[in-house]
């Protein structure tokens, strides 16, 4: 029987796992608490599929101008999306941060990050969250011209950091992204919350005392 390889590399997603980010922090105020109108705007004007295109490296300025050309009556609100992006950047998820710190302090593990994030806005996060420096390395999709869940970004992660996929796990709150990493041979862990993550890590033989 082939012995199962021990996990020695742990790769974290950032947004939704360690960092809270939500356009609602700007738009709910701008729409005077009208959540229905805000949801419509974020589903039809500055929609999620439009935003993730910038996560793959598309220019924020070009994306904004193109969206204004499509919906000129919403110009002011469209400009807010990236113009006030920093206000959408919320807090760190403290429970997951405690797990991260324990893993980083354990010499048994390499700890890295793979995030869908615009290369133009990521420096803001680096400034706001000094603990991002704890990672051995962070691969930012917007700097690479691709994004999760496409296989090439996971392959790039493996190549750049010389990772053996059979000895690695990837933690993400998006099930699509978890499935994407498994196409590259990395074990995916679907993030629900920090307490569940601690249990998931222990089930994989990873030393985690956080509860």
PDB file of C-alpha atoms in Angstrom:
ATOM      1  CA  UNK A   1       0.000   0.000   0.000  1.00  0.00           C
ATOM      2  CA  UNK A   2       1.328   3.453  -0.926  1.00  0.00           C
ATOM      3  CA  UNK A   3       1.844   5.658   2.094  1.00  0.00           C
ATOM      4  CA  UNK A   4      -0.156   8.864   1.976  1.00  0.00           C
ATOM      5  CA  UNK A   5       2.101  11.905   1.780  1.00  0.00           C
ATOM      6  CA  UNK A   6       2.009  14.338   4.662  1.00  0.00           C
ATOM      7  CA  UNK A   7       0.726  17.842   4.008  1.00  0.00           C
ATOM      8  CA  UNK A   8       3.544  20.379   4.282  1.00  0.00           C
ATOM      9  CA  UNK A   9       2.189  23.298   2.228  1.00  0.00           C
ATOM     10  CA  UNK A  10      -0.947  25.255   3.088  1.00  0.00           C
ATOM     11  CA  UNK A  11      -2.302  27.792   0.597  1.00  0.00           C
ATOM     12  CA  UNK A  12      -4.908  30.325   1.675  1.00  0.00           C
ATOM     13  CA  UNK A  13      -7.377  32.340  -0.328  1.00  0.00           C
ATOM     14  CA  UNK A  14      -7.667  35.848   1.129  1.00  0.00           C
ATOM     15  CA  UNK A  15     -11.047  37.480   0.422  1.00  0.00           C
ATOM     16  CA  UNK A  16     -13.800  35.687   2.328  1.00  0.00           C
ATOM     17  CA  UNK A  17     -11.337  33.518   4.252  1.00  0.00           C
ATOM     18  CA  UNK A  18      -9.063  36.039   5.936  1.00  0.00           C
ATOM     19  CA  UNK A  19     -10.323  39.420   4.720  1.00  0.00           C
ATOM     20  CA  UNK A  20     -13.813  40.859   4.573  1.00  0.00           C
ATOM     21  CA  UNK A  21     -14.612  42.859   1.423  1.00  0.00           C
ATOM     22  CA  UNK A  22     -18.079  44.005   0.417  1.00  0.00           C
ATOM     23  CA  UNK A  23     -19.361  46.769  -1.929  1.00  0.00           C
ATOM     24  CA  UNK A  24     -22.347  47.020   0.402  1.00  0.00           C
ATOM     25  CA  UNK A  25     -20.261  49.150   2.766  1.00  0.00           C
ATOM     26  CA  UNK A  26     -20.428  51.956   0.190  1.00  0.00           C
ATOM     27  CA  UNK A  27     -23.618  51.369  -1.728  1.00  0.00           C
ATOM     28  CA  UNK A  28     -26.044  50.704   1.085  1.00  0.00           C
ATOM     29  CA  UNK A  29     -25.299  54.187   2.398  1.00  0.00           C
ATOM     30  CA  UNK A  30     -25.444  55.729  -1.064  1.00  0.00           C
ATOM     31  CA  UNK A  31     -28.834  54.128  -1.736  1.00  0.00           C
ATOM     32  CA  UNK A  32     -30.082  55.333   1.681  1.00  0.00           C
ATOM     33  CA  UNK A  33     -30.545  51.848   3.060  1.00  0.00           C
ATOM     34  CA  UNK A  34     -32.566  50.618   0.088  1.00  0.00           C
ATOM     35  CA  UNK A  35     -31.148  47.090  -0.033  1.00  0.00           C
ATOM     36  CA  UNK A  36     -33.379  46.008  -2.920  1.00  0.00           C
ATOM     37  CA  UNK A  37     -32.091  48.836  -5.125  1.00  0.00           C
ATOM     38  CA  UNK A  38     -28.500  48.167  -4.046  1.00  0.00           C
ATOM     39  CA  UNK A  39     -28.813  44.463  -4.863  1.00  0.00           C
ATOM     40  CA  UNK A  40     -30.262  45.295  -8.270  1.00  0.00           C
ATOM     41  CA  UNK A  41     -27.379  47.675  -9.004  1.00  0.00           C
ATOM     42  CA  UNK A  42     -24.737  45.143  -7.933  1.00  0.00           C
ATOM     43  CA  UNK A  43     -26.383  42.417  -9.995  1.00  0.00           C
ATOM     44  CA  UNK A  44     -27.020  44.416 -13.159  1.00  0.00           C
ATOM     45  CA  UNK A  45     -24.696  47.419 -13.381  1.00  0.00           C
ATOM     46  CA  UNK A  46     -21.507  46.761 -11.408  1.00  0.00           C
ATOM     47  CA  UNK A  47     -22.084  43.024 -11.419  1.00  0.00           C
ATOM     48  CA  UNK A  48     -19.787  40.370  -9.981  1.00  0.00           C
ATOM     49  CA  UNK A  49     -18.745  38.965 -13.362  1.00  0.00           C
ATOM     50  CA  UNK A  50     -17.653  42.479 -14.367  1.00  0.00           C
ATOM     51  CA  UNK A  51     -15.544  42.844 -11.219  1.00  0.00           C
ATOM     52  CA  UNK A  52     -13.791  39.480 -11.561  1.00  0.00           C
ATOM     53  CA  UNK A  53     -12.596  40.499 -15.021  1.00  0.00           C
ATOM     54  CA  UNK A  54     -10.452  43.122 -13.290  1.00  0.00           C
ATOM     55  CA  UNK A  55      -9.209  40.415 -10.929  1.00  0.00           C
ATOM     56  CA  UNK A  56      -7.651  38.860 -14.024  1.00  0.00           C
ATOM     57  CA  UNK A  57      -5.684  42.026 -14.766  1.00  0.00           C
ATOM     58  CA  UNK A  58      -8.049  44.212 -16.774  1.00  0.00           C
ATOM     59  CA  UNK A  59      -7.499  47.955 -16.253  1.00  0.00           C
ATOM     60  CA  UNK A  60      -9.780  49.502 -13.638  1.00  0.00           C
ATOM     61  CA  UNK A  61      -9.877  52.756 -15.594  1.00  0.00           C
ATOM     62  CA  UNK A  62     -10.878  51.031 -18.835  1.00  0.00           C
ATOM     63  CA  UNK A  63     -13.451  48.877 -17.084  1.00  0.00           C
ATOM     64  CA  UNK A  64     -15.003  51.934 -15.441  1.00  0.00           C
ATOM     65  CA  UNK A  65     -15.182  53.946 -18.666  1.00  0.00           C
ATOM     66  CA  UNK A  66     -16.700  51.029 -20.578  1.00  0.00           C
ATOM     67  CA  UNK A  67     -19.338  50.494 -17.916  1.00  0.00           C
ATOM     68  CA  UNK A  68     -20.208  54.210 -17.929  1.00  0.00           C
ATOM     69  CA  UNK A  69     -20.592  54.081 -21.714  1.00  0.00           C
ATOM     70  CA  UNK A  70     -23.098  51.266 -21.249  1.00  0.00           C
ATOM     71  CA  UNK A  71     -24.991  52.888 -18.367  1.00  0.00           C
ATOM     72  CA  UNK A  72     -24.301  56.653 -18.483  1.00  0.00           C
ATOM     73  CA  UNK A  73     -27.168  57.456 -16.139  1.00  0.00           C
ATOM     74  CA  UNK A  74     -25.289  55.589 -13.362  1.00  0.00           C
ATOM     75  CA  UNK A  75     -21.922  57.271 -13.930  1.00  0.00           C
ATOM     76  CA  UNK A  76     -21.484  58.580 -10.393  1.00  0.00           C
ATOM     77  CA  UNK A  77     -22.302  55.222  -8.833  1.00  0.00           C
ATOM     78  CA  UNK A  78     -20.087  53.330 -11.265  1.00  0.00           C
ATOM     79  CA  UNK A  79     -17.112  55.572 -10.477  1.00  0.00           C
ATOM     80  CA  UNK A  80     -17.603  54.818  -6.790  1.00  0.00           C
ATOM     81  CA  UNK A  81     -16.899  51.129  -7.314  1.00  0.00           C
ATOM     82  CA  UNK A  82     -13.164  51.568  -7.685  1.00  0.00           C
ATOM     83  CA  UNK A  83     -12.976  55.202  -6.619  1.00  0.00           C
ATOM     84  CA  UNK A  84     -14.113  54.235  -3.108  1.00  0.00           C
ATOM     85  CA  UNK A  85     -12.848  50.665  -3.193  1.00  0.00           C
ATOM     86  CA  UNK A  86     -10.864  51.094   0.013  1.00  0.00           C
ATOM     87  CA  UNK A  87     -14.093  51.744   1.922  1.00  0.00           C
ATOM     88  CA  UNK A  88     -15.327  48.324   0.789  1.00  0.00           C
ATOM     89  CA  UNK A  89     -12.335  46.672   2.452  1.00  0.00           C
ATOM     90  CA  UNK A  90     -13.534  45.604   5.858  1.00  0.00           C
ATOM     91  CA  UNK A  91     -11.941  43.726   8.708  1.00  0.00           C
ATOM     92  CA  UNK A  92      -9.729  40.681   9.117  1.00  0.00           C
ATOM     93  CA  UNK A  93     -11.489  37.464  10.109  1.00  0.00           C
ATOM     94  CA  UNK A  94      -9.897  37.029  13.535  1.00  0.00           C
ATOM     95  CA  UNK A  95     -10.661  33.328  13.926  1.00  0.00           C
ATOM     96  CA  UNK A  96      -8.931  32.430  10.667  1.00  0.00           C
ATOM     97  CA  UNK A  97      -6.109  34.835  11.456  1.00  0.00           C
ATOM     98  CA  UNK A  98      -5.361  32.903  14.659  1.00  0.00           C
ATOM     99  CA  UNK A  99      -5.150  29.680  12.638  1.00  0.00           C
ATOM    100  CA  UNK A 100      -2.887  31.358  10.100  1.00  0.00           C
ATOM    101  CA  UNK A 101      -0.535  32.598  12.830  1.00  0.00           C
ATOM    102  CA  UNK A 102      -0.256  29.149  14.379  1.00  0.00           C
ATOM    103  CA  UNK A 103       0.560  27.568  11.019  1.00  0.00           C
ATOM    104  CA  UNK A 104       3.077  30.269  10.090  1.00  0.00           C
ATOM    105  CA  UNK A 105       4.858  29.781  13.430  1.00  0.00           C
ATOM    106  CA  UNK A 106       5.111  26.017  12.867  1.00  0.00           C
ATOM    107  CA  UNK A 107       8.311  25.138  10.937  1.00  0.00           C
ATOM    108  CA  UNK A 108       6.626  21.996   9.594  1.00  0.00           C
ATOM    109  CA  UNK A 109       4.596  24.068   7.121  1.00  0.00           C
ATOM    110  CA  UNK A 110       5.032  26.409   4.222  1.00  0.00           C
ATOM    111  CA  UNK A 111       2.180  28.909   4.193  1.00  0.00           C
ATOM    112  CA  UNK A 112       1.302  30.816   1.018  1.00  0.00           C
ATOM    113  CA  UNK A 113      -1.650  32.665  -0.477  1.00  0.00           C
ATOM    114  CA  UNK A 114      -3.429  32.591  -3.831  1.00  0.00           C
ATOM    115  CA  UNK A 115      -5.974  35.330  -4.353  1.00  0.00           C
ATOM    116  CA  UNK A 116      -8.288  36.690  -7.022  1.00  0.00           C
ATOM    117  CA  UNK A 117      -7.500  40.383  -6.631  1.00  0.00           C
ATOM    118  CA  UNK A 118      -6.775  43.311  -8.905  1.00  0.00           C
ATOM    119  CA  UNK A 119      -3.088  44.131  -8.971  1.00  0.00           C
ATOM    120  CA  UNK A 120      -4.061  47.795  -8.820  1.00  0.00           C
ATOM    121  CA  UNK A 121      -5.893  47.529  -5.507  1.00  0.00           C
ATOM    122  CA  UNK A 122      -3.858  44.837  -3.746  1.00  0.00           C
ATOM    123  CA  UNK A 123      -1.237  47.323  -2.463  1.00  0.00           C
ATOM    124  CA  UNK A 124      -4.044  48.944  -0.435  1.00  0.00           C
ATOM    125  CA  UNK A 125      -4.656  45.625   1.308  1.00  0.00           C
ATOM    126  CA  UNK A 126      -0.930  45.171   1.956  1.00  0.00           C
ATOM    127  CA  UNK A 127      -0.852  48.548   3.668  1.00  0.00           C
ATOM    128  CA  UNK A 128      -4.000  47.938   5.724  1.00  0.00           C
ATOM    129  CA  UNK A 129      -3.152  44.397   6.833  1.00  0.00           C
ATOM    130  CA  UNK A 130       0.532  44.105   7.883  1.00  0.00           C
ATOM    131  CA  UNK A 131       0.028  40.411   8.682  1.00  0.00           C
ATOM    132  CA  UNK A 132      -0.050  39.706   4.945  1.00  0.00           C
ATOM    133  CA  UNK A 133       3.734  39.810   5.255  1.00  0.00           C
ATOM    134  CA  UNK A 134       3.555  36.552   7.217  1.00  0.00           C
ATOM    135  CA  UNK A 135       3.090  34.553   4.021  1.00  0.00           C
ATOM    136  CA  UNK A 136       6.105  33.032   2.336  1.00  0.00           C
ATOM    137  CA  UNK A 137       4.595  34.303  -0.907  1.00  0.00           C
ATOM    138  CA  UNK A 138       1.337  35.615  -2.354  1.00  0.00           C
ATOM    139  CA  UNK A 139       0.234  35.044  -5.935  1.00  0.00           C
ATOM    140  CA  UNK A 140      -2.159  37.821  -7.019  1.00  0.00           C
ATOM    141  CA  UNK A 141      -4.333  36.993 -10.030  1.00  0.00           C
ATOM    142  CA  UNK A 142      -4.383  40.552 -11.346  1.00  0.00           C
ATOM    143  CA  UNK A 143      -0.596  40.528 -11.663  1.00  0.00           C
ATOM    144  CA  UNK A 144      -0.692  37.287 -13.656  1.00  0.00           C
ATOM    145  CA  UNK A 145      -3.455  37.940 -16.196  1.00  0.00           C
ATOM    146  CA  UNK A 146      -5.529  34.956 -15.104  1.00  0.00           C
ATOM    147  CA  UNK A 147      -7.633  33.944 -12.104  1.00  0.00           C
ATOM    148  CA  UNK A 148      -9.254  31.138 -10.203  1.00  0.00           C
ATOM    149  CA  UNK A 149     -10.873  28.749 -10.979  1.00  0.00           C
ATOM    150  CA  UNK A 150      -8.833  28.349 -14.198  1.00  0.00           C
ATOM    151  CA  UNK A 151      -6.251  25.583 -14.041  1.00  0.00           C
ATOM    152  CA  UNK A 152      -3.360  27.703 -15.268  1.00  0.00           C
ATOM    153  CA  UNK A 153      -3.241  29.819 -12.110  1.00  0.00           C
ATOM    154  CA  UNK A 154      -2.946  26.756  -9.864  1.00  0.00           C
ATOM    155  CA  UNK A 155      -0.258  25.317 -12.128  1.00  0.00           C
ATOM    156  CA  UNK A 156       1.570  28.647 -11.945  1.00  0.00           C
ATOM    157  CA  UNK A 157       1.372  28.558  -8.146  1.00  0.00           C
ATOM    158  CA  UNK A 158       2.875  25.075  -8.089  1.00  0.00           C
ATOM    159  CA  UNK A 159       5.664  26.013 -10.482  1.00  0.00           C
ATOM    160  CA  UNK A 160       6.596  29.353  -8.944  1.00  0.00           C
ATOM    161  CA  UNK A 161       6.862  28.063  -5.392  1.00  0.00           C
ATOM    162  CA  UNK A 162       8.111  24.566  -6.246  1.00  0.00           C
ATOM    163  CA  UNK A 163       5.146  22.872  -4.569  1.00  0.00           C
ATOM    164  CA  UNK A 164       4.425  19.162  -4.737  1.00  0.00           C
ATOM    165  CA  UNK A 165       0.619  19.141  -5.239  1.00  0.00           C
ATOM    166  CA  UNK A 166       0.206  15.873  -3.331  1.00  0.00           C
ATOM    167  CA  UNK A 167       1.678  17.578  -0.261  1.00  0.00           C
ATOM    168  CA  UNK A 168      -0.446  20.729  -0.455  1.00  0.00           C
ATOM    169  CA  UNK A 169      -3.928  21.935   0.382  1.00  0.00           C
ATOM    170  CA  UNK A 170      -5.783  25.037  -0.793  1.00  0.00           C
ATOM    171  CA  UNK A 171      -8.409  26.765   1.363  1.00  0.00           C
ATOM    172  CA  UNK A 172     -11.083  28.856  -0.376  1.00  0.00           C
ATOM    173  CA  UNK A 173     -14.640  29.965   0.390  1.00  0.00           C
ATOM    174  CA  UNK A 174     -15.649  29.443  -3.264  1.00  0.00           C
ATOM    175  CA  UNK A 175     -16.559  25.865  -4.138  1.00  0.00           C
ATOM    176  CA  UNK A 176     -15.695  26.563  -7.798  1.00  0.00           C
ATOM    177  CA  UNK A 177     -12.188  27.571  -6.789  1.00  0.00           C
ATOM    178  CA  UNK A 178     -11.802  24.496  -4.597  1.00  0.00           C
ATOM    179  CA  UNK A 179     -12.817  22.281  -7.495  1.00  0.00           C
ATOM    180  CA  UNK A 180     -10.429  24.189  -9.751  1.00  0.00           C
ATOM    181  CA  UNK A 181      -7.407  23.491  -7.577  1.00  0.00           C
ATOM    182  CA  UNK A 182      -8.167  19.783  -7.505  1.00  0.00           C
ATOM    183  CA  UNK A 183      -7.750  19.673 -11.300  1.00  0.00           C
ATOM    184  CA  UNK A 184      -4.089  20.508 -10.611  1.00  0.00           C
ATOM    185  CA  UNK A 185      -3.759  17.767  -8.005  1.00  0.00           C
ATOM    186  CA  UNK A 186      -4.066  19.995  -4.933  1.00  0.00           C
ATOM    187  CA  UNK A 187      -6.396  18.928  -2.137  1.00  0.00           C
ATOM    188  CA  UNK A 188      -9.156  21.526  -1.806  1.00  0.00           C
ATOM    189  CA  UNK A 189     -10.692  22.626   1.492  1.00  0.00           C
ATOM    190  CA  UNK A 190     -14.000  24.476   1.260  1.00  0.00           C
ATOM    191  CA  UNK A 191     -13.961  27.239   3.869  1.00  0.00           C
ATOM    192  CA  UNK A 192     -17.160  27.713   5.885  1.00  0.00           C
ATOM    193  CA  UNK A 193     -15.884  29.395   9.040  1.00  0.00           C
ATOM    194  CA  UNK A 194     -12.795  29.305  11.236  1.00  0.00           C
ATOM    195  CA  UNK A 195     -14.121  26.681  13.658  1.00  0.00           C
ATOM    196  CA  UNK A 196     -14.938  24.308  10.812  1.00  0.00           C
ATOM    197  CA  UNK A 197     -11.562  25.000   9.225  1.00  0.00           C
ATOM    198  CA  UNK A 198      -9.749  23.985  12.410  1.00  0.00           C
ATOM    199  CA  UNK A 199     -11.592  20.650  12.357  1.00  0.00           C
ATOM    200  CA  UNK A 200     -10.891  20.188   8.638  1.00  0.00           C
ATOM    201  CA  UNK A 201      -7.175  20.815   9.157  1.00  0.00           C
ATOM    202  CA  UNK A 202      -6.926  18.321  11.998  1.00  0.00           C
ATOM    203  CA  UNK A 203      -8.739  15.722   9.898  1.00  0.00           C
ATOM    204  CA  UNK A 204      -5.955  16.110   7.325  1.00  0.00           C
ATOM    205  CA  UNK A 205      -3.250  15.523   9.939  1.00  0.00           C
ATOM    206  CA  UNK A 206      -2.286  19.205  10.197  1.00  0.00           C
ATOM    207  CA  UNK A 207      -1.323  20.439  13.645  1.00  0.00           C
ATOM    208  CA  UNK A 208      -3.948  22.984  14.653  1.00  0.00           C
ATOM    209  CA  UNK A 209      -4.823  23.609  18.299  1.00  0.00           C
ATOM    210  CA  UNK A 210      -7.268  26.445  17.621  1.00  0.00           C
ATOM    211  CA  UNK A 211     -10.899  25.553  18.329  1.00  0.00           C
TER     212      UNK A 211
END
